[in-house]
Amino acid sequence: MNSWVRELCAARALSEGNIEGDMKATMRSVDGEPRAESWRTDRVGAGMDRWRREFPDIDCSGKAVVGRLLHLNEVMLKEVNRVLGKHRLKYPAYAVMATLRVEGEPYRMMPKRLLETLILTSGGLSNILRRLEKARYIRRLADKNDGRGVVVELTEQGRRVVEPAMRDHSETERRLVAMLSREDQQAAARALGLMMAAHHPEDSGDGS
């Protein structure tokens, strides 16, 4: 089954709140047979056709991947935040807390390391840390090795909030890709990993 077909099914299903039913409806034509090329006529494919018609001199082939990634980012982030909302969290704050939790005891990291791990600006991280500290989910402590620095520590209260959220988030991630076979998931992960390595070469090969 074509991986882009599955991606289209996931996007439409999440938008309408019915993953399995909408996936099946999207995947089959009137006679009930799979539509192997339906990804070519999704909203991105249709948009590319219009681009080619109006601007035949512009190579818009990158939209086949980038356009779908941008759309799926919106779809997936909406679903992720919906689930995390049950824990009174949004993804950026959750990502900070989960990163601290998987660091292991004593659940501490330098702000610089958090920035290197997460896709945030320094200003964005500062705002999140301030809100999390106000909620008593984290605390900022003086760095014993650097009197001018601080370390960020996940509190016990923060652990009680983030650990169930981590279970729900992982289930959400699995559900968002459930229409892909294991082989398609591995192929997609590899392709996306190559793109990430090209744009963030400092991240490749460090085992993180």
Short mmCIF file of C-alpha atoms in Angstrom, two decimals:
data_model
loop_
_atom_site.label_atom_id
_atom_site.label_comp_id
_atom_site.label_asym_id
_atom_site.label_seq_id
_atom_site.Cartn_x
_atom_site.Cartn_y
_atom_site.Cartn_z
CA MET A 1 0.00 0.00 0.00
CA ASN A 2 1.41 3.37 -1.00
CA SER A 3 2.70 5.32 2.02
CA TRP A 4 1.32 8.64 0.75
CA VAL A 5 -2.15 7.09 0.56
CA ARG A 6 -1.87 6.16 4.20
CA GLU A 7 -0.67 9.66 5.08
CA LEU A 8 -3.66 11.16 3.32
CA CYS A 9 -5.99 8.83 5.23
CA ALA A 10 -4.48 9.86 8.54
CA ALA A 11 -4.76 13.57 7.79
CA ARG A 12 -8.39 13.40 6.71
CA ALA A 13 -9.38 11.03 9.49
CA LEU A 14 -7.88 13.19 12.22
CA SER A 15 -9.46 16.32 10.77
CA GLU A 16 -12.89 14.69 10.96
CA GLY A 17 -12.31 12.83 14.22
CA ASN A 18 -12.82 9.30 12.85
CA ILE A 19 -9.53 7.63 12.03
CA GLU A 20 -10.60 4.14 11.01
CA GLY A 21 -13.84 4.99 9.22
CA ASP A 22 -12.43 7.88 7.24
CA MET A 23 -9.30 5.92 6.34
CA LYS A 24 -11.37 3.14 4.83
CA ALA A 25 -13.56 5.59 2.93
CA THR A 26 -10.55 7.42 1.55
CA MET A 27 -8.67 4.28 0.62
CA ARG A 28 -11.39 2.77 -1.58
CA SER A 29 -13.03 3.81 -4.79
CA VAL A 30 -16.69 3.31 -5.71
CA ASP A 31 -16.21 -0.36 -6.57
CA GLY A 32 -14.40 -1.00 -3.30
CA GLU A 33 -10.90 -1.43 -4.77
CA PRO A 34 -7.93 0.46 -3.27
CA ARG A 35 -7.10 3.72 -5.05
CA ALA A 36 -3.34 3.33 -5.38
CA GLU A 37 -2.82 6.79 -6.88
CA SER A 38 -5.29 8.81 -4.78
CA TRP A 39 -2.41 10.67 -3.08
CA ARG A 40 -1.79 12.46 -6.38
CA THR A 41 -5.17 14.18 -6.10
CA ASP A 42 -5.11 15.14 -2.42
CA ARG A 43 -5.05 18.85 -1.53
CA VAL A 44 -1.29 19.06 -2.09
CA GLY A 45 -1.35 17.11 -5.35
CA ALA A 46 -4.24 19.22 -6.66
CA GLY A 47 -2.39 22.38 -5.66
CA MET A 48 0.72 21.23 -7.50
CA ASP A 49 -1.35 20.66 -10.65
CA ARG A 50 -2.53 24.27 -10.46
CA TRP A 51 1.03 25.50 -9.96
CA ARG A 52 2.21 23.57 -13.01
CA ARG A 53 -0.65 24.97 -15.07
CA GLU A 54 -0.06 28.61 -14.08
CA PHE A 55 3.74 28.52 -13.67
CA PRO A 56 5.10 25.78 -15.93
CA ASP A 57 8.59 27.28 -15.61
CA ILE A 58 8.68 26.75 -11.81
CA ASP A 59 9.75 23.36 -10.45
CA CYS A 60 7.31 22.81 -7.59
CA SER A 61 8.25 19.16 -6.99
CA GLY A 62 9.42 19.93 -3.44
CA LYS A 63 5.82 20.55 -2.44
CA ALA A 64 5.11 16.83 -2.77
CA VAL A 65 7.04 16.34 0.48
CA VAL A 66 7.20 19.76 2.15
CA GLY A 67 3.55 20.60 1.51
CA ARG A 68 2.38 17.34 3.03
CA LEU A 69 4.75 17.72 6.01
CA LEU A 70 3.39 21.20 6.71
CA HIS A 71 -0.18 19.96 6.54
CA LEU A 72 0.48 16.90 8.68
CA ASN A 73 2.37 19.02 11.22
CA GLU A 74 -0.80 21.03 11.79
CA VAL A 75 -2.98 17.91 11.94
CA MET A 76 -0.69 16.01 14.29
CA LEU A 77 0.07 18.91 16.61
CA LYS A 78 -3.65 19.55 17.00
CA GLU A 79 -4.24 15.93 18.02
CA VAL A 80 -1.19 15.83 20.30
CA ASN A 81 -2.31 18.99 22.12
CA ARG A 82 -5.86 17.64 22.40
CA VAL A 83 -4.59 14.59 24.26
CA LEU A 84 -2.07 16.51 26.37
CA GLY A 85 -4.85 18.93 27.30
CA LYS A 86 -6.25 16.18 29.53
CA HIS A 87 -3.12 16.69 31.62
CA ARG A 88 -3.33 20.50 31.37
CA LEU A 89 -0.24 20.57 29.18
CA LYS A 90 0.65 21.76 25.70
CA TYR A 91 3.36 20.15 23.63
CA PRO A 92 6.27 22.61 24.27
CA ALA A 93 5.88 22.40 28.08
CA TYR A 94 5.32 18.65 27.88
CA ALA A 95 8.48 18.24 25.77
CA VAL A 96 10.59 20.02 28.39
CA MET A 97 9.18 17.90 31.23
CA ALA A 98 9.44 14.61 29.31
CA THR A 99 13.02 15.41 28.31
CA LEU A 100 13.95 16.00 31.94
CA ARG A 101 12.18 12.79 32.97
CA VAL A 102 13.96 10.54 30.48
CA GLU A 103 17.29 12.06 31.50
CA GLY A 104 17.03 9.88 34.60
CA GLU A 105 17.65 10.73 38.22
CA PRO A 106 18.05 13.38 39.49
CA TYR A 107 16.09 14.62 36.42
CA ARG A 108 18.30 17.65 35.86
CA MET A 109 19.70 19.34 32.77
CA MET A 110 21.45 22.55 31.92
CA PRO A 111 19.27 24.99 29.93
CA LYS A 112 21.80 24.80 27.08
CA ARG A 113 21.38 21.03 26.83
CA LEU A 114 17.61 21.41 26.85
CA LEU A 115 17.89 23.85 23.96
CA GLU A 116 20.08 21.42 22.03
CA THR A 117 17.52 18.66 22.55
CA LEU A 118 14.34 20.63 21.85
CA ILE A 119 13.25 22.74 18.88
CA LEU A 120 12.93 25.98 20.79
CA THR A 121 14.55 29.41 20.89
CA SER A 122 16.31 30.52 24.05
CA GLY A 123 13.55 33.07 24.67
CA GLY A 124 10.87 30.44 24.11
CA LEU A 125 12.53 28.07 26.57
CA SER A 126 12.85 30.80 29.20
CA ASN A 127 9.12 31.53 28.99
CA ILE A 128 8.23 27.83 29.28
CA LEU A 129 10.55 27.35 32.25
CA ARG A 130 9.03 30.34 33.97
CA ARG A 131 5.51 28.93 33.56
CA LEU A 132 6.55 25.44 34.65
CA GLU A 133 8.33 26.82 37.70
CA LYS A 134 5.24 28.83 38.65
CA ALA A 135 3.21 25.60 38.41
CA ARG A 136 5.87 23.88 40.58
CA TYR A 137 6.60 21.30 37.89
CA ILE A 138 10.28 22.27 37.71
CA ARG A 139 12.75 24.18 39.83
CA ARG A 140 15.84 26.09 38.81
CA LEU A 141 18.88 25.58 41.00
CA ALA A 142 22.29 27.19 41.12
CA ASP A 143 24.91 25.19 39.26
CA LYS A 144 27.49 24.02 41.79
CA ASN A 145 30.12 23.89 39.06
CA ASP A 146 29.36 27.37 37.74
CA GLY A 147 28.19 30.02 40.16
CA ARG A 148 26.67 32.04 37.33
CA GLY A 149 24.74 29.14 35.80
CA VAL A 150 21.59 27.23 36.70
CA VAL A 151 20.31 23.70 36.28
CA VAL A 152 16.70 22.76 35.61
CA GLU A 153 15.22 20.00 37.74
CA LEU A 154 11.91 18.18 37.37
CA THR A 155 10.03 18.20 40.68
CA GLU A 156 8.12 15.31 42.21
CA GLN A 157 4.90 17.10 41.33
CA GLY A 158 6.15 17.48 37.77
CA ARG A 159 6.87 13.74 37.59
CA ARG A 160 3.36 12.91 38.76
CA VAL A 161 1.95 15.05 35.95
CA VAL A 162 4.28 14.14 33.10
CA GLU A 163 4.54 10.36 33.51
CA PRO A 164 0.88 9.58 32.69
CA ALA A 165 1.06 12.24 29.97
CA MET A 166 4.03 10.39 28.46
CA ARG A 167 2.03 7.18 28.26
CA ASP A 168 -0.89 8.94 26.58
CA HIS A 169 1.44 10.80 24.20
CA SER A 170 3.18 7.60 23.11
CA GLU A 171 -0.20 5.98 22.46
CA THR A 172 -1.20 9.01 20.39
CA GLU A 173 1.98 8.78 18.33
CA ARG A 174 1.34 5.11 17.61
CA ARG A 175 -2.26 5.86 16.64
CA LEU A 176 -1.20 8.66 14.30
CA VAL A 177 0.94 6.24 12.26
CA ALA A 178 -1.17 3.10 12.74
CA MET A 179 -2.31 3.12 9.10
CA LEU A 180 1.32 2.56 8.01
CA SER A 181 2.89 -0.88 8.02
CA ARG A 182 6.02 -1.35 10.10
CA GLU A 183 8.04 -1.28 6.88
CA ASP A 184 6.44 1.99 5.77
CA GLN A 185 7.05 3.51 9.20
CA GLN A 186 10.72 2.58 9.00
CA ALA A 187 10.99 3.95 5.45
CA ALA A 188 9.30 7.21 6.45
CA ALA A 189 11.49 7.54 9.55
CA ARG A 190 14.62 6.98 7.47
CA ALA A 191 13.62 9.55 4.85
CA LEU A 192 12.70 12.13 7.48
CA GLY A 193 15.91 11.35 9.36
CA LEU A 194 17.93 12.08 6.22
CA MET A 195 16.18 15.43 5.89
CA MET A 196 16.83 16.27 9.54
CA ALA A 197 20.49 15.30 9.25
CA ALA A 198 20.87 17.54 6.21
CA HIS A 199 19.36 20.54 8.00
CA HIS A 200 20.92 19.80 11.42
CA PRO A 201 24.22 18.03 10.65
CA GLU A 202 25.41 18.65 14.24
CA ASP A 203 22.74 16.20 15.43
CA SER A 204 23.76 13.22 13.29
CA GLY A 205 25.73 10.34 14.70
CA ASP A 206 25.61 11.37 18.37
CA GLY A 207 23.30 8.54 19.42
CA SER A 208 20.77 10.84 21.06
#
